XYZ file of C-alpha atoms in Angstrom:
572
model
C -81.817 91.968 -30.100
C -85.078 93.912 -29.994
C -84.630 97.742 -28.731
C -86.946 97.349 -25.797
C -84.791 94.461 -24.239
C -81.811 96.247 -25.326
C -83.006 99.026 -23.211
C -83.908 96.844 -20.185
C -80.444 95.271 -19.902
C -78.553 98.956 -20.427
C -80.895 100.334 -17.619
C -79.794 97.245 -15.402
C -76.349 98.066 -16.318
C -76.435 101.704 -15.878
C -77.709 101.149 -12.242
C -74.991 98.828 -11.430
C -72.937 101.684 -12.758
C -74.294 104.060 -10.345
C -74.686 102.462 -7.311
C -71.587 100.105 -7.247
C -68.912 102.185 -8.707
C -65.938 102.716 -6.317
C -67.331 99.339 -4.295
C -66.898 96.614 -6.796
C -64.552 96.659 -9.771
C -67.000 96.986 -13.006
C -65.779 93.479 -14.124
C -67.605 92.315 -10.491
C -70.966 94.163 -11.696
C -72.329 91.043 -13.163
C -71.769 88.937 -9.987
C -74.051 91.352 -8.227
C -76.738 92.165 -11.043
C -77.122 88.707 -12.497
C -78.510 87.098 -9.150
C -80.780 90.227 -8.630
C -82.352 89.786 -12.211
C -83.189 86.306 -11.817
C -84.719 87.143 -8.417
C -86.753 90.041 -10.206
C -87.843 87.386 -12.734
C -89.024 84.767 -10.327
C -91.119 87.207 -8.504
C -92.726 88.318 -11.156
C -93.660 84.827 -12.434
C -94.553 84.121 -8.949
C -96.576 87.259 -8.518
C -100.240 85.876 -9.238
C -99.500 82.401 -7.681
C -97.923 84.036 -4.336
C -101.006 84.284 -2.424
C -102.189 80.577 -3.273
C -98.584 79.274 -2.443
C -98.459 81.173 0.742
C -102.343 79.868 1.621
C -100.957 76.033 0.837
C -97.745 76.538 3.016
C -99.553 77.760 5.867
C -101.853 74.987 5.702
C -99.655 71.912 5.305
C -96.312 73.270 7.062
C -97.004 71.197 10.483
C -98.197 68.429 8.955
C -95.875 67.009 5.994
C -92.266 66.256 5.788
C -89.807 68.735 3.901
C -89.940 66.279 0.718
C -93.340 65.978 0.706
C -94.080 69.795 1.289
C -91.775 70.526 -1.618
C -93.960 68.173 -3.710
C -97.181 70.045 -2.706
C -96.030 73.577 -3.079
C -94.397 72.755 -6.387
C -97.642 71.327 -7.501
C -99.500 74.408 -6.149
C -97.262 76.835 -8.143
C -97.131 74.799 -11.682
C -94.098 76.218 -12.674
C -91.314 74.403 -10.862
C -89.969 76.578 -8.149
C -91.995 78.708 -5.379
C -91.305 81.254 -2.355
C -92.834 80.458 1.133
C -91.793 84.113 2.595
C -93.976 86.814 2.527
C -91.029 88.973 0.901
C -90.394 89.845 -2.640
C -88.252 92.381 -4.015
C -90.746 95.434 -4.166
C -91.928 94.425 0.013
C -88.013 94.456 0.700
C -87.918 98.037 -0.921
C -90.833 99.390 1.625
C -88.685 98.249 5.093
C -85.485 99.990 4.777
C -84.215 99.464 8.049
C -84.817 95.793 8.114
C -83.669 94.994 4.932
C -80.804 92.374 5.452
C -82.524 90.377 7.675
C -85.651 90.211 5.602
C -83.485 89.651 2.571
C -82.231 86.637 4.242
C -85.581 85.541 5.129
C -86.709 86.148 1.313
C -83.752 84.152 0.142
C -84.558 81.399 2.601
C -88.379 80.907 1.627
C -86.889 79.473 -2.268
C -87.852 76.728 -3.239
C -84.678 74.150 -2.603
C -83.875 74.052 -6.591
C -83.732 77.674 -6.472
C -81.809 77.874 -3.163
C -79.491 75.469 -4.681
C -78.763 77.694 -7.910
C -78.364 80.922 -5.476
C -75.900 79.061 -3.064
C -73.495 79.129 -5.989
C -73.792 82.543 -6.869
C -72.437 82.871 -3.586
C -74.825 85.804 -2.859
C -73.796 85.887 0.984
C -70.589 87.484 0.790
C -72.318 89.778 -1.792
C -75.001 90.727 0.016
C -72.957 91.641 3.323
C -70.635 93.741 1.046
C -73.562 95.547 -0.412
C -75.466 96.047 3.126
C -72.319 97.529 4.681
C -71.964 100.412 2.029
C -75.933 101.043 2.268
C -76.347 99.513 -1.258
C -78.635 96.521 -0.708
C -81.846 98.706 -0.404
C -80.973 100.997 -3.367
C -80.176 98.139 -5.542
C -83.321 95.673 -4.432
C -85.697 99.432 -5.262
C -83.802 100.417 -8.588
C -84.746 96.264 -9.384
C -88.115 96.701 -8.730
C -88.106 99.358 -11.489
C -87.497 96.961 -14.243
C -90.741 95.142 -15.365
C -90.093 91.533 -16.287
C -93.447 90.366 -16.150
C -94.253 87.054 -18.474
C -97.087 89.386 -20.283
C -94.295 92.205 -21.116
C -91.083 89.833 -21.377
C -91.204 86.494 -22.858
C -88.919 83.440 -21.799
C -87.004 84.041 -25.299
C -86.659 87.533 -24.732
C -85.642 87.660 -21.119
C -82.603 85.292 -22.541
C -81.623 88.102 -24.648
C -81.799 90.162 -21.456
C -79.633 87.866 -19.848
C -77.108 87.324 -22.551
C -76.554 90.914 -22.988
C -75.504 91.794 -19.413
C -73.340 88.364 -19.423
C -71.514 90.137 -22.530
C -71.130 93.575 -20.924
C -69.912 91.746 -17.878
C -67.632 89.937 -20.016
C -66.127 93.087 -21.702
C -64.623 93.994 -18.257
C -63.725 90.777 -17.565
C -60.399 89.898 -19.584
C -59.296 87.227 -17.728
C -62.425 84.785 -17.424
C -64.291 86.074 -20.536
C -63.316 83.382 -22.511
C -64.578 80.776 -19.538
C -67.949 82.733 -19.150
C -68.545 84.023 -23.294
C -67.837 82.331 -26.452
C -68.449 85.029 -28.807
C -72.006 85.018 -30.520
C -70.997 85.003 -34.072
C -68.536 82.134 -33.315
C -71.403 80.135 -31.746
C -73.586 80.974 -34.667
C -71.150 79.668 -37.015
C -70.526 76.599 -35.181
C -73.734 75.709 -34.933
C -74.660 76.499 -39.157
C -71.956 73.981 -39.483
C -73.826 71.590 -37.624
C -77.316 72.353 -39.067
C -76.809 73.928 -42.796
C -77.148 70.991 -45.396
C -78.845 68.752 -42.724
C -82.167 70.814 -42.284
C -84.432 67.502 -43.202
C -82.748 66.070 -39.592
C -84.882 68.715 -37.623
C -87.689 69.285 -39.750
C -91.570 67.652 -39.567
C -94.054 67.348 -36.930
C -93.254 65.893 -33.522
C -89.557 66.297 -34.011
C -87.327 65.928 -30.742
C -83.784 66.706 -30.996
C -80.955 66.810 -28.054
C -78.196 69.289 -27.530
C -75.133 69.034 -24.909
C -72.419 70.639 -23.753
C -69.965 69.102 -21.569
C -68.316 72.494 -20.779
C -71.260 74.722 -21.153
C -70.125 77.803 -19.545
C -72.890 79.946 -18.968
C -74.724 77.977 -21.927
C -74.922 80.439 -24.499
C -74.210 77.382 -27.018
C -76.878 75.421 -25.739
C -79.253 78.174 -26.215
C -78.212 79.426 -29.766
C -78.388 75.721 -31.019
C -82.111 75.916 -29.867
C -82.766 79.253 -31.417
C -81.100 78.350 -35.031
C -83.106 74.851 -35.118
C -86.436 76.796 -34.418
C -85.620 79.284 -36.925
C -85.490 75.980 -39.360
C -88.415 74.308 -37.555
C -90.580 76.325 -35.090
C -92.201 73.207 -33.872
C -89.275 71.344 -33.105
C -88.749 70.357 -29.398
C -85.117 70.940 -28.917
C -84.080 69.825 -25.209
C -80.753 71.018 -23.981
C -78.082 69.553 -21.417
C -75.088 70.866 -20.102
C -72.553 70.436 -17.456
C -70.223 73.011 -16.045
C -67.397 72.965 -13.354
C -67.408 76.476 -12.164
C -70.008 77.351 -9.660
C -70.974 80.927 -10.871
C -71.077 79.634 -14.167
C -73.112 77.020 -13.296
C -75.523 79.140 -11.423
C -75.593 81.413 -13.977
C -76.440 78.801 -16.976
C -79.136 77.381 -14.250
C -80.729 80.588 -13.516
C -81.023 81.068 -17.559
C -82.642 78.228 -17.958
C -84.909 78.825 -14.702
C -85.948 81.928 -15.961
C -86.651 81.133 -19.681
C -88.965 78.209 -18.998
C -86.078 75.336 -19.653
C -85.442 72.267 -17.287
C -82.564 73.698 -14.860
C -82.169 70.068 -13.814
C -80.484 69.183 -17.347
C -77.469 71.465 -16.073
C -75.374 69.855 -13.618
C -72.315 70.610 -11.876
C -68.934 68.853 -11.953
C -65.929 68.106 -14.101
C -67.007 65.968 -17.290
C -63.792 64.334 -17.366
C -64.192 62.853 -13.822
C -67.729 63.115 -12.633
C -69.550 62.471 -15.901
C -73.145 63.850 -14.811
C -74.720 62.144 -18.050
C -73.334 58.838 -18.284
C -75.223 56.519 -20.739
C -76.767 59.213 -22.621
C -76.642 59.870 -25.909
C -77.223 63.057 -27.908
C -78.265 63.924 -31.757
C -75.886 67.365 -31.488
C -72.855 68.322 -29.433
C -70.799 71.496 -29.182
C -68.758 72.825 -27.137
C -65.285 75.442 -26.349
C -63.471 73.506 -23.910
C -60.761 75.538 -21.972
C -57.630 75.875 -23.722
C -54.111 74.341 -22.476
C -56.037 73.310 -19.074
C -54.370 70.831 -16.917
C -56.026 67.447 -15.923
C -53.521 66.519 -13.368
C -55.865 66.630 -10.463
C -58.191 64.178 -12.442
C -55.240 62.030 -13.626
C -55.500 58.956 -11.855
C -59.183 58.742 -12.440
C -58.917 59.645 -16.197
C -56.021 56.967 -16.554
C -58.111 54.341 -14.891
C -60.998 54.898 -17.343
C -58.285 54.726 -20.301
C -57.399 51.300 -19.399
C -60.900 49.922 -19.683
C -61.707 48.952 -23.506
C -64.915 50.377 -23.406
C -64.065 53.615 -21.523
C -64.178 57.057 -23.106
C -60.455 57.367 -22.972
C -59.079 54.535 -24.405
C -57.901 55.560 -27.525
C -55.151 57.230 -25.658
C -54.589 60.340 -23.065
C -52.751 63.680 -24.040
C -49.842 65.135 -22.276
C -51.470 66.110 -18.758
C -51.069 69.883 -19.487
C -53.973 70.075 -22.116
C -57.026 68.346 -21.588
C -58.715 69.235 -24.683
C -58.696 66.004 -26.477
C -60.036 64.217 -23.318
C -62.988 66.419 -23.821
C -63.255 65.451 -27.442
C -63.089 61.571 -26.599
C -65.761 62.210 -23.971
C -68.244 63.935 -26.643
C -67.579 61.267 -28.979
C -68.546 58.689 -26.519
C -72.411 60.202 -26.519
C -72.728 59.943 -30.238
C -76.095 58.154 -31.134
C -75.607 54.873 -33.114
C -78.130 56.517 -35.211
C -75.949 59.620 -36.047
C -74.635 62.732 -34.280
C -72.818 65.973 -35.301
C -70.546 67.723 -32.998
C -68.612 70.954 -33.160
C -65.656 71.978 -31.065
C -63.358 74.940 -30.525
C -59.590 73.981 -30.144
C -56.410 76.262 -30.363
C -54.052 74.691 -32.570
C -52.324 72.276 -30.239
C -54.949 69.001 -30.849
C -53.987 69.367 -34.574
C -50.230 68.429 -34.302
C -49.013 68.364 -30.634
C -47.146 64.604 -29.747
C -45.307 62.279 -32.079
C -46.186 58.918 -33.584
C -47.501 56.816 -30.570
C -47.966 59.555 -28.349
C -51.669 60.024 -26.859
C -52.480 62.626 -28.846
C -51.539 61.062 -32.466
C -52.946 57.960 -30.956
C -56.637 60.104 -30.521
C -56.022 61.663 -34.022
C -55.531 57.962 -35.554
C -58.567 57.125 -33.698
C -60.744 59.547 -34.984
C -59.471 59.807 -38.173
C -59.559 55.944 -39.104
C -63.214 55.736 -37.732
C -63.563 58.387 -40.319
C -65.256 60.985 -37.804
C -63.516 63.838 -38.908
C -65.391 65.675 -41.414
C -63.752 68.615 -41.690
C -61.895 71.891 -39.783
C -62.116 75.481 -40.189
C -59.419 77.820 -39.224
C -61.143 81.019 -37.660
C -59.479 84.609 -37.520
C -56.859 85.705 -34.935
C -58.248 87.648 -32.177
C -61.652 86.362 -31.933
C -61.990 85.619 -28.222
C -61.660 87.875 -25.348
C -58.971 86.092 -23.272
C -56.433 84.751 -25.895
C -55.543 86.478 -29.630
C -54.007 82.885 -30.886
C -55.149 80.938 -33.836
C -58.524 79.158 -33.279
C -59.926 76.003 -35.106
C -63.554 74.393 -35.108
C -63.464 71.239 -35.513
C -66.388 69.149 -37.051
C -67.028 65.757 -36.602
C -69.871 62.942 -37.364
C -70.529 59.299 -37.302
C -72.900 59.719 -40.218
C -70.996 61.502 -43.110
C -73.055 62.353 -46.422
C -71.901 59.806 -49.154
C -69.698 62.232 -51.098
C -67.878 63.043 -47.823
C -66.670 59.599 -46.427
C -63.329 58.918 -46.059
C -62.153 62.334 -46.539
C -61.985 65.382 -44.405
C -62.308 69.140 -45.854
C -59.900 72.019 -44.622
C -61.032 75.638 -44.970
C -58.813 78.278 -44.265
C -60.923 81.046 -42.992
C -58.416 83.060 -41.022
C -58.608 85.897 -43.697
C -62.389 86.261 -42.983
C -63.273 88.843 -40.370
C -63.762 92.538 -39.722
C -62.039 94.796 -37.214
C -63.792 96.037 -34.333
C -64.235 99.559 -33.898
C -62.960 98.929 -30.109
C -61.074 95.858 -28.730
C -62.433 94.064 -25.918
C -59.824 92.390 -24.261
C -57.777 90.278 -26.977
C -61.075 90.597 -29.096
C -60.052 92.739 -31.876
C -62.203 91.126 -34.686
C -65.608 89.605 -35.340
C -67.390 87.658 -37.850
C -70.384 89.842 -39.735
C -73.357 87.795 -40.846
C -72.405 87.676 -44.404
C -69.008 86.678 -43.256
C -70.617 83.405 -41.580
C -72.628 82.798 -45.149
C -69.031 83.010 -46.482
C -67.090 80.461 -44.340
C -70.316 78.145 -44.250
C -70.239 78.208 -47.993
C -66.865 77.327 -48.343
C -67.365 74.799 -46.160
C -70.273 73.199 -47.927
C -69.400 74.231 -51.564
C -68.369 71.785 -54.184
C -65.014 72.847 -55.686
C -61.544 73.273 -54.022
C -59.866 76.698 -54.071
C -56.694 78.462 -52.308
C -59.048 78.544 -49.100
C -60.698 75.141 -49.273
C -58.949 71.533 -49.605
C -60.050 68.227 -49.372
C -57.714 65.026 -48.366
C -58.090 61.349 -48.267
C -58.092 60.155 -44.481
C -54.700 58.469 -45.102
C -53.204 61.854 -46.372
C -52.708 62.718 -42.453
C -51.084 59.706 -41.316
C -47.325 58.871 -41.789
C -45.096 56.388 -40.646
C -42.413 56.975 -38.368
C -39.220 54.755 -39.722
C -36.164 54.231 -37.688
C -33.139 54.697 -39.610
C -29.936 53.267 -38.299
C -26.501 53.859 -39.239
C -23.142 51.609 -38.768
C -20.722 51.633 -35.914
C -17.101 52.370 -37.351
C -13.834 50.687 -36.871
C -10.552 52.650 -37.453
C -10.153 51.401 -40.828
C -14.005 52.488 -41.756
C -15.460 49.239 -42.059
C -18.438 48.447 -39.819
C -18.467 46.603 -36.870
C -20.876 43.607 -36.522
C -22.219 41.365 -34.317
C -21.958 37.903 -34.086
C -24.474 37.345 -37.002
C -22.487 39.575 -39.196
C -24.995 42.125 -38.950
C -23.758 45.639 -38.577
C -24.004 47.415 -35.000
C -26.340 50.348 -35.164
C -24.368 53.980 -33.896
C -27.001 55.561 -31.579
C -25.434 58.481 -32.092
C -26.352 58.498 -35.859
C -29.868 57.293 -35.331
C -32.104 59.122 -37.517
C -35.951 58.703 -38.102
C -38.160 59.249 -41.623
C -41.711 60.402 -41.338
C -43.029 58.114 -44.578
C -46.742 59.308 -45.302
C -49.203 56.410 -45.411
C -49.796 56.719 -49.112
C -45.917 56.318 -49.773
C -44.604 52.768 -50.116
C -41.781 52.819 -47.201
C -39.157 50.781 -48.956
C -39.403 53.002 -52.057
C -39.600 56.070 -49.904
C -36.207 54.674 -48.297
C -34.352 53.926 -51.711
C -35.837 57.460 -52.724
C -35.239 59.767 -50.435
C -32.437 58.517 -48.061
C -30.339 55.702 -49.630
C -28.669 58.158 -51.939
C -27.355 60.672 -49.358
C -26.228 57.813 -46.853
C -25.743 54.219 -48.791
C -24.790 52.498 -45.813
C -28.231 53.018 -43.841
C -30.874 50.497 -43.335
C -34.404 50.731 -41.874
C -35.281 49.106 -38.409
C -39.046 48.081 -39.082
C -39.346 46.451 -35.938
C -39.713 49.707 -34.398
C -42.172 51.382 -36.994
C -45.031 53.774 -35.621
C -47.882 55.395 -37.132
C -49.126 58.929 -36.430
C -51.477 61.231 -37.145
C -50.988 65.087 -37.694
C -52.996 68.037 -39.506
C -50.434 70.406 -40.330
C -52.847 73.487 -41.167
C -50.130 75.707 -42.268
C -48.373 73.332 -44.790
C -51.757 72.417 -46.652
C -52.246 76.100 -47.217
C -48.631 77.360 -47.667
C -47.934 79.781 -50.378
C -45.023 80.481 -51.909
C -43.956 83.809 -52.012
C -40.757 84.625 -54.502
C -37.752 85.873 -52.911
C -36.467 89.379 -53.466
C -33.321 89.486 -55.383
C -30.097 90.732 -54.389
C -30.607 93.464 -56.896
C -34.006 94.528 -55.397
C -32.440 94.841 -52.025
C -29.528 96.571 -52.947
C -31.478 99.035 -54.787
C -33.244 99.600 -51.585
C -30.459 99.918 -49.478
C -28.902 102.428 -51.428
C -32.260 104.570 -51.313
C -32.631 104.421 -48.039
C -28.829 105.268 -47.519
C -29.199 108.687 -49.726
C -32.394 109.416 -47.890
C -30.582 109.018 -44.384
C -27.582 111.416 -46.082
C -30.207 113.755 -47.339
C -31.922 114.160 -43.883
C -28.325 114.283 -41.727
C -27.525 117.252 -44.318
C -30.432 118.991 -43.273
C -29.701 118.744 -39.735
C -26.510 119.914 -39.980
C -27.225 123.141 -42.178
C -29.931 123.972 -40.101
């Protein structure tokens, strides 16, 4: 971020700290400042058009219906929004005695699309609290000192200011930071994994590409994807689409689009699982950081009903109700372009291995891998996110794998690639430098394997779960049999073997089971195929156990040291 825009964000944050401390928690500063930044930007953009809009409004307000008037005023403004009140923040600051009444008239004068955004900020209680504490006038007055005119601050630069304020707010909101803010360097890595090696896909004159995030939060992933596409091809047209369930996050994302010149209509409210606002749409690129371990119980009936439909988004299977991560992934996969799409999504470890053969999770992994959509998985360092220190992984999926990657999955262990932060932010203690992002992308795109990169055939992640039976025994030790003379299985001795898909089941049984339990047999009618990605096992490095002699020497040395310390205490 250029220093000028860092300065503007810092000034706004300092205003909040000076005025709001004691009345609002620091974690609430963003709730107050972000809508006021939006209002200031809208005022600055409208400034040259204000008189024209007011004249048009006065001329037509008694002649047209509300919808007709909205269309005329939008055409008059030419920028997708308007305000029919005579107020802006500067004029509000001229009348301190009537500030609350005037603010409400000012907000009510905005076009319906802006009012819809402001409604989701839940401004009414904020304004009420500011007014009761004599802060409303002071905040409006201070915000007029920030010059956000388009001639001074471009749309792109405005996005930086918005993002910086959001980051500052997230630092003081450990519980919700992960919902609002995915670390910038993690997003940058995800976008690089989507684009690097595929630059031709976004190159050329007149190229148009679409990007979608089904859990877009405040829209950070979308705007960074656009930014990095433009680094490859400044002339590319990148259309951004997002859906968000949280009211405030939705309002922030939509505001960001509005003040940066994007189409705010492409940000939509509601649950992507049960209220798909982009039904029938397909996208070139998709990326997301769905909430970790969030229940989908409230949407269960809808999801399970759609899962019963052959063409439904969730027909591959449904995971346990306590974690809907793999539902988001199925939703994204349903929106792949026939000509090819690329996806990147952040998960915790659960989607890699949770669920036995035949379970919903296993069936979803099987569906993905057998369709050859899983290109690779990158294990991130721990302590990368604000609201959790658990291990996280970036999955990269596509329905247009490169020729040399078909039928295989690349696993990259980047858990050791990070830099310690000088000061922790919630649970975030590590970050990735630009050089480390280059290192991880290099590992992912490289030709060979090493101790951090492994390539596997798709089948390597699959196994057959085989039921192994042993007979019930009579008192004399002979097996009990049924009428056909077959041994009766003893359910108490029943066991299961996981046989890798790359192995012959009969050969495996003769090699691994029969020598130990000669009376056992397999019930092949109960076979189930499962898939899991056991990251730890693939990258496990054996460490030699210390010998008894080494351990004994250390114990004796410690014992001698302790006796010496005790002697010093007694002689003192």
